[in-house]
Coordinates of C-alpha atoms (C1' of nucleotides) in Angstrom, one line a residue:
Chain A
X97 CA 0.0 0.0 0.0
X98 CA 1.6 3.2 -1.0
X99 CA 1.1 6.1 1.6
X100 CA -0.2 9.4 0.4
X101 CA 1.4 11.9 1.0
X102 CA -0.7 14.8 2.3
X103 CA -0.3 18.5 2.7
X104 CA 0.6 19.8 6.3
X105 CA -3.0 20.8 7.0
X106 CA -1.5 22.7 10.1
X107 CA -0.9 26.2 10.4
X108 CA 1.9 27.3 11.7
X109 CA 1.7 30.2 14.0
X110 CA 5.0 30.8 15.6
X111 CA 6.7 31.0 18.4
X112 CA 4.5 32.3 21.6
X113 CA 6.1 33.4 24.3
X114 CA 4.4 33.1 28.1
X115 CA 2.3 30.4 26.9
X116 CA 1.1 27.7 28.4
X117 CA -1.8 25.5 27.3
X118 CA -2.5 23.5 30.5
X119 CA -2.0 26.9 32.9
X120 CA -5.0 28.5 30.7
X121 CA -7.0 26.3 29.5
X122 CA -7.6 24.1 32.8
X123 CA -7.4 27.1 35.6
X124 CA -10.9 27.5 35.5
X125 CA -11.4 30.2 32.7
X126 CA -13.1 28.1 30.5
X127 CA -15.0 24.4 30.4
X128 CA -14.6 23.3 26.9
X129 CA -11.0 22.3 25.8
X130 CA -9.7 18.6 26.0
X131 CA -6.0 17.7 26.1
X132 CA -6.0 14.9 23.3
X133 CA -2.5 13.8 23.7
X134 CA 1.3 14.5 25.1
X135 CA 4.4 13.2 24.1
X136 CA 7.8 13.8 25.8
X137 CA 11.0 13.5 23.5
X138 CA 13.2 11.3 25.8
X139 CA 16.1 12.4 23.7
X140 CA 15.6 16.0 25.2
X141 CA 13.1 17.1 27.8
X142 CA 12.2 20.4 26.2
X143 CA 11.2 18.7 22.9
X144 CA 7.6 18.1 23.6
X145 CA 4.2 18.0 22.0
X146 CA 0.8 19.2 23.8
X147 CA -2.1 18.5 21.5
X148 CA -5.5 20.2 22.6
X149 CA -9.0 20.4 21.0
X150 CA -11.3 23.3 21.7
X151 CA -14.3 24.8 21.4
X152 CA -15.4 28.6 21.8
X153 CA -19.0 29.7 20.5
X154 CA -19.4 28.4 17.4
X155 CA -15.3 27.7 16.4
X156 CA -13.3 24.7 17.0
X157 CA -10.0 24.1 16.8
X158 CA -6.9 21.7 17.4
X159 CA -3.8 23.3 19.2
X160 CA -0.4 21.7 19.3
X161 CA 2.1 23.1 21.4
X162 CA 5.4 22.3 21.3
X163 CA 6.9 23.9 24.4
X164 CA 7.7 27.4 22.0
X165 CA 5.6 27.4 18.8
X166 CA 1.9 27.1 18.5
X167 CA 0.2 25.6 15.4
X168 CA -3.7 24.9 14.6
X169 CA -5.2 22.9 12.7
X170 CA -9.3 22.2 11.8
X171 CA -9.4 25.9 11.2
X172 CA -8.6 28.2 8.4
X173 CA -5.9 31.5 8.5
X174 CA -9.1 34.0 8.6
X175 CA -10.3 32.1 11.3
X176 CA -7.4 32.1 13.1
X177 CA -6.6 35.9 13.0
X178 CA -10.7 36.7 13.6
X179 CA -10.9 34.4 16.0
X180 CA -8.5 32.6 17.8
X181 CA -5.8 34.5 18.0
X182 CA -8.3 37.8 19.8
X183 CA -9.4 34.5 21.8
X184 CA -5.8 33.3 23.0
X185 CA -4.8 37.1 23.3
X186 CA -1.6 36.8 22.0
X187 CA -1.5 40.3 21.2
X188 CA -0.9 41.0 24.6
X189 CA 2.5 41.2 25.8
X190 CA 2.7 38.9 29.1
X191 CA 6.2 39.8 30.1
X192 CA 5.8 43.1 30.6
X193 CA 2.2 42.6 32.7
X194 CA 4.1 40.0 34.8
X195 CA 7.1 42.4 35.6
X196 CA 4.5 45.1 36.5
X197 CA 2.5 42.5 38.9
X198 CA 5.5 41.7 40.8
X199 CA 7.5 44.1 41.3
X200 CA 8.8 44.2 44.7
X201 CA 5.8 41.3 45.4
X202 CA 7.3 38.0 46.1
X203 CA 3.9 36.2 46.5
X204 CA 2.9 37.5 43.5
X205 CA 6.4 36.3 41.8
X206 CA 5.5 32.8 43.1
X207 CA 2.1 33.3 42.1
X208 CA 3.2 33.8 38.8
X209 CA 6.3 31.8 38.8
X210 CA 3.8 28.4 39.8
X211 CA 1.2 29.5 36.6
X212 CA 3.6 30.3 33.9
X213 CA 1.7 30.9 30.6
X214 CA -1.3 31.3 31.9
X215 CA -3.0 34.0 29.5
X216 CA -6.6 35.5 30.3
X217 CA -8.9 34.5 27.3
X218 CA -11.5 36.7 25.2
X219 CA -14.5 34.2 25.7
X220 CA -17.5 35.2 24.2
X221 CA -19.7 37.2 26.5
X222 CA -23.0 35.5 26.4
X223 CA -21.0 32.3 26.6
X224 CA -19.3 33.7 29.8
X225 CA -22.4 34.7 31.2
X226 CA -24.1 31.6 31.2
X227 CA -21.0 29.4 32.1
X228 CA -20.7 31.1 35.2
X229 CA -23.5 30.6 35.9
X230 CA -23.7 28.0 36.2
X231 CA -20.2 27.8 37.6
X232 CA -22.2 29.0 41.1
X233 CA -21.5 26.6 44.3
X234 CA -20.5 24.1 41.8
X235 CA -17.2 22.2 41.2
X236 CA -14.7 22.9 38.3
X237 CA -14.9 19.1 36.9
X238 CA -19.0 19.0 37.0
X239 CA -19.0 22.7 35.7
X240 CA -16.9 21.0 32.6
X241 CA -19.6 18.2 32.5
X242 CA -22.6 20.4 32.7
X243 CA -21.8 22.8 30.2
X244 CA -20.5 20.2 27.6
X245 CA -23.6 18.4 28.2
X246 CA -25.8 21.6 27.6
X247 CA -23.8 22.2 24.6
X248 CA -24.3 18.5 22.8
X249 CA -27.9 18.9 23.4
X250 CA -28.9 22.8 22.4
X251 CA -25.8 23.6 20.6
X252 CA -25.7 23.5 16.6
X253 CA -22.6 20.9 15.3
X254 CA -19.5 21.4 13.8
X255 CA -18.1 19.1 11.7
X256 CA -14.2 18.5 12.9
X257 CA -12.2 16.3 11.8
X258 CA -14.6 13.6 10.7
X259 CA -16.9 14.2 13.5
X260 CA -19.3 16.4 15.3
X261 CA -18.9 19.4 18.0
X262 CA -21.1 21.5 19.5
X263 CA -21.2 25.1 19.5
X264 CA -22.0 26.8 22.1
X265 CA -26.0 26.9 22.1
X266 CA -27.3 30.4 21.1
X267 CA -30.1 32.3 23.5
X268 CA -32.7 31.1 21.6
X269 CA -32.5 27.8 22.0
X270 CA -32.1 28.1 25.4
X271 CA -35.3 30.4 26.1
X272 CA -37.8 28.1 24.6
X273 CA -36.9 25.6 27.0
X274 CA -39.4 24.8 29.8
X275 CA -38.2 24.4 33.6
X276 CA -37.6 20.7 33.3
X277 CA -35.7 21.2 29.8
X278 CA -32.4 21.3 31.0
X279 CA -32.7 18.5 33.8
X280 CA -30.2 16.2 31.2
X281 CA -27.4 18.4 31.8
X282 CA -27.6 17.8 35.7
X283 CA -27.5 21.6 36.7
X284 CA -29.7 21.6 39.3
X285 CA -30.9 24.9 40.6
X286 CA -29.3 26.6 38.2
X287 CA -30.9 25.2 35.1
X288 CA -33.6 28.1 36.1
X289 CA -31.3 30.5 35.8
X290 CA -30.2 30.1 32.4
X291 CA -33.7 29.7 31.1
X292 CA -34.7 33.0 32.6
X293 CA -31.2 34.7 31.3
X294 CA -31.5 33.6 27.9
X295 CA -35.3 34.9 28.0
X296 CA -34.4 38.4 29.0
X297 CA -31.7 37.8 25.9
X298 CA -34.1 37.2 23.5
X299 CA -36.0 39.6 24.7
X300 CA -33.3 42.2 24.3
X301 CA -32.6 42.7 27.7
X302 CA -29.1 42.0 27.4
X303 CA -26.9 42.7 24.7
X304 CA -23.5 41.9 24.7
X305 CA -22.3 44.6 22.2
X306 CA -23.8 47.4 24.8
X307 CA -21.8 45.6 27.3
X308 CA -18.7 45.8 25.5
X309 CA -18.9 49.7 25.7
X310 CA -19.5 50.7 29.2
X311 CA -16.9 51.4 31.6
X312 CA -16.7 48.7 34.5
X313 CA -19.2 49.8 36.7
X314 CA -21.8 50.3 34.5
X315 CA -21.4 46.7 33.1
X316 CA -21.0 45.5 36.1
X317 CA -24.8 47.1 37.3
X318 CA -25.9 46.2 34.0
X319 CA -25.8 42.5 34.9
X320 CA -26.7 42.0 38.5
X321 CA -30.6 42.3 37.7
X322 CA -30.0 39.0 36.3
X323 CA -31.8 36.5 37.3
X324 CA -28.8 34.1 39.5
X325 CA -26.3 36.8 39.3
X326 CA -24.5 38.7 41.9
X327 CA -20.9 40.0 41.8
X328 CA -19.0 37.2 41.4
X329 CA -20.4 35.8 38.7
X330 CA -20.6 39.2 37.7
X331 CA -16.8 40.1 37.4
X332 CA -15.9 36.7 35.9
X333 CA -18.3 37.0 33.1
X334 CA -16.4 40.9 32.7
X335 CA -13.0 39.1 33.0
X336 CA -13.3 36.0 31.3
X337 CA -14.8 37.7 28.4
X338 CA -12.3 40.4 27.9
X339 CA -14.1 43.4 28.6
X340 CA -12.7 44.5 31.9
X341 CA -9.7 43.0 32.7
X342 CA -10.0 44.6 36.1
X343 CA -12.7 43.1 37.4
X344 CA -11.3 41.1 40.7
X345 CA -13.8 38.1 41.4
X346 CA -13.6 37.0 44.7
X347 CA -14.5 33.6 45.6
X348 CA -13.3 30.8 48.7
X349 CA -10.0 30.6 47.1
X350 CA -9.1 34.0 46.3
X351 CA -10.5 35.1 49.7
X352 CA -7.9 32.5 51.2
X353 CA -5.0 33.4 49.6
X354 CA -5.8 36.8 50.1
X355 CA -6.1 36.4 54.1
X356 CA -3.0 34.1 54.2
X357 CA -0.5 35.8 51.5
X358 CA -1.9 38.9 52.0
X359 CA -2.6 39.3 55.7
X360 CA -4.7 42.8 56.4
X361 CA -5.9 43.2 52.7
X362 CA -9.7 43.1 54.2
X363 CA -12.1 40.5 55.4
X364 CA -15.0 41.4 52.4
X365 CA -15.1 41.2 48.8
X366 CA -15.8 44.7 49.0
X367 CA -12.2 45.8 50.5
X368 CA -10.2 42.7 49.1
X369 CA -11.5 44.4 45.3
X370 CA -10.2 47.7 46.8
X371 CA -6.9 46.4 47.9
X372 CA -6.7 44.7 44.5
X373 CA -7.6 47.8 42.4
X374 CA -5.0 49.6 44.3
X375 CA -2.2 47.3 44.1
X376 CA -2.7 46.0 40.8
X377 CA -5.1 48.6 38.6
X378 CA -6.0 47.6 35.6
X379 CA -3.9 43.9 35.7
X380 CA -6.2 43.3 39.1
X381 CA -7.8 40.5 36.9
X382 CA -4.7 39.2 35.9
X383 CA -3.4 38.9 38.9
X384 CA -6.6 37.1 40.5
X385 CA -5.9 34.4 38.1
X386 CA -2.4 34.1 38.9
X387 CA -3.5 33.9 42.6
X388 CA -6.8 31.4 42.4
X389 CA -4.2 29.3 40.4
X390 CA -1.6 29.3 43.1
X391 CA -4.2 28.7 45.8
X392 CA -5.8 25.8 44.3
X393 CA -2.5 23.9 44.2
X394 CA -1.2 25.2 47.5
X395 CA -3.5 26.4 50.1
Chain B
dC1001 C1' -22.6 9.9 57.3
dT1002 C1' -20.7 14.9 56.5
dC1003 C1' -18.3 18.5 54.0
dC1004 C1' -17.2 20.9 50.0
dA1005 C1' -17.5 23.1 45.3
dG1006 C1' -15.1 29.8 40.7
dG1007 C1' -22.7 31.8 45.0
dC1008 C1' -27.2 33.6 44.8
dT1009 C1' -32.0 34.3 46.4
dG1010 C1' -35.3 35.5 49.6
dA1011 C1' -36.7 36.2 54.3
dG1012 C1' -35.9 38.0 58.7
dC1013 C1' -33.8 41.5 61.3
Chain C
dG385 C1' -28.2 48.0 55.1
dC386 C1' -26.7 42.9 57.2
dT387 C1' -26.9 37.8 58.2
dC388 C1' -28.2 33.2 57.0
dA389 C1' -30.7 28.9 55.7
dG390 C1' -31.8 26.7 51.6
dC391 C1' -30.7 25.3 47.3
dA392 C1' -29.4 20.4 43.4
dT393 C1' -25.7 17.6 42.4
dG394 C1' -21.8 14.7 42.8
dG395 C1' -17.2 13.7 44.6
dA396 C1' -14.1 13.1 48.6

DNA sequence: CTCCAGGCTGAGC
DNA sequence: GCTCAGCATGGA
């Protein structure tokens, strides 16, 4: 049998630097991307591969990582600059937000040191919103399970690679649903909560291009009349989705690593978000990450 | 069995 | 304003 020799269908997209695939795409950003393989050249241990398949709205992709270059595949170049690269923000120059979070802050060096290429992602806001909600009093591995679940059953396929994804399911396919329509996904109370949510959606309640044009605390008042959230889900849904990268959420772990690393910084979210604006301005959300993914591991 | 997980709602002060 | 039980579910 002769082999065929195909075209490269990956697309190179060079070297990355402060980039790690696991650091980001596990702390807790984001629910939907799958490590589908590693391999560790014995002949030298920086020689590696790290082979991931995601999903973000309605785009899917496969990542390989090979410790200093980034490639895709399952995606085309216009894709990949519209897209994915906004998504990944690799515009954004890491080294020099990590030299400003700590200087003179050795916690926040080790914070940093322990979640090396982690970058903050520009998720999709309506995406964001309903992930964390659902994200509430929940655990990161079920959060994983419930949204994937709620995206095989409402969202529209992809083909990839042979098979079928799942887009993200758009508010309307979500607001026709009655109470007991999202009981396969296993969300419990919060099921109600997204129903209601992508209601007011349809209804024009909230749109996410408004959103992206307020300043902080507009935005931020602009989504706690929702039905299931308060500020935490609040500021991760600004965060996460790349429209205020100095939100702070505050949450058991942050508050934690706050009161232990960072003794007299306040006992409420109120005045840990005031320390955190002070110290860290506009990379506050930045460094939360960089601090829930120290204390997860350590604390 | 109890406790915990990227919290919020509604009721009672 | 503030505190606090209750909430669904599954894993440790």
């Amino acid at each position: 049998m002769e082999s065929q020799i195909l075209p490269d269908p990956r697309i190179r997209m060079g070297p990355v630097p402060d980039f790690d695939p696991g650091h980001t795409f596990l702390c807790g950003q984001c629910f939907r991307w799958t490590r589908v393989g590693t391999k560790t050249d014995a002949s030298s241990d920086r020689s590696r591969q790290d082979d991931w398949v995601g999903i973000a709205g309605s785009h899917a992709i496969r990542l390989q990582w090979d410790g200093s270059c980034l490639s895709a595949s399952g995606t085309t170049e216009s894709e990949l600059k519209g897209w994915w690269r906004p998504y990944l923000d690799l515009a954004e120059n890491y080294s020099d937000l990590k030299l400003k979070l700590s200087a003179g802050d050795p916690v926040m060096e080790e914070a940093i040191r322990f979640g090396h290429g982690l970058r903050l992602l520009r998720q999709d806001p309506w995406e964001t919103l309903i992930t964390f909600l659902i994200s509430q009093n929940n655990g990161i591995p079920r959060i994983r399970s419930i949204v994937n679940t709620l995206c095989t059953c409402f969202g529209e396929a992809i083909p990839f690679e042979g098979g079928m994804l799942h887009a993200f399911p758009t508010p309307e396919a979500l607001a026709v649903l009655n109470s007991c329509g999202l009981d396969v996904c296993r969300a419990g109370y919060r099921s109600a909560y997204v129903i209601r949510t992508a209601q007011q959606v349809v209804e024009g309640r909230f749109d996410p291009n408004a959103l992206s044009s307020m300043p902080y605390e507009e935005a931020r008042e602009y989504l706690l009349p929702f039905h299931g959230v308060g500020v935490k889900v609040a500021d991760c849904t600004l965060l996460f989705s790349g429209l205020h990268r100095s939100a702070f959420p505050v949450d058991r772990w942050v508050f934690r690593v706050m009161d232990t690393l960072y003794p007299g910084s306040g006992k409420t979210t109120k005045e840990l978000q005031a320390f955190a604006k002070d110290r860290w301005g506009e990379n506050a959300g930045l460094a939360q990450e960089y601090l829930f993914h120290y204390a997860r591991s350590h604390l």
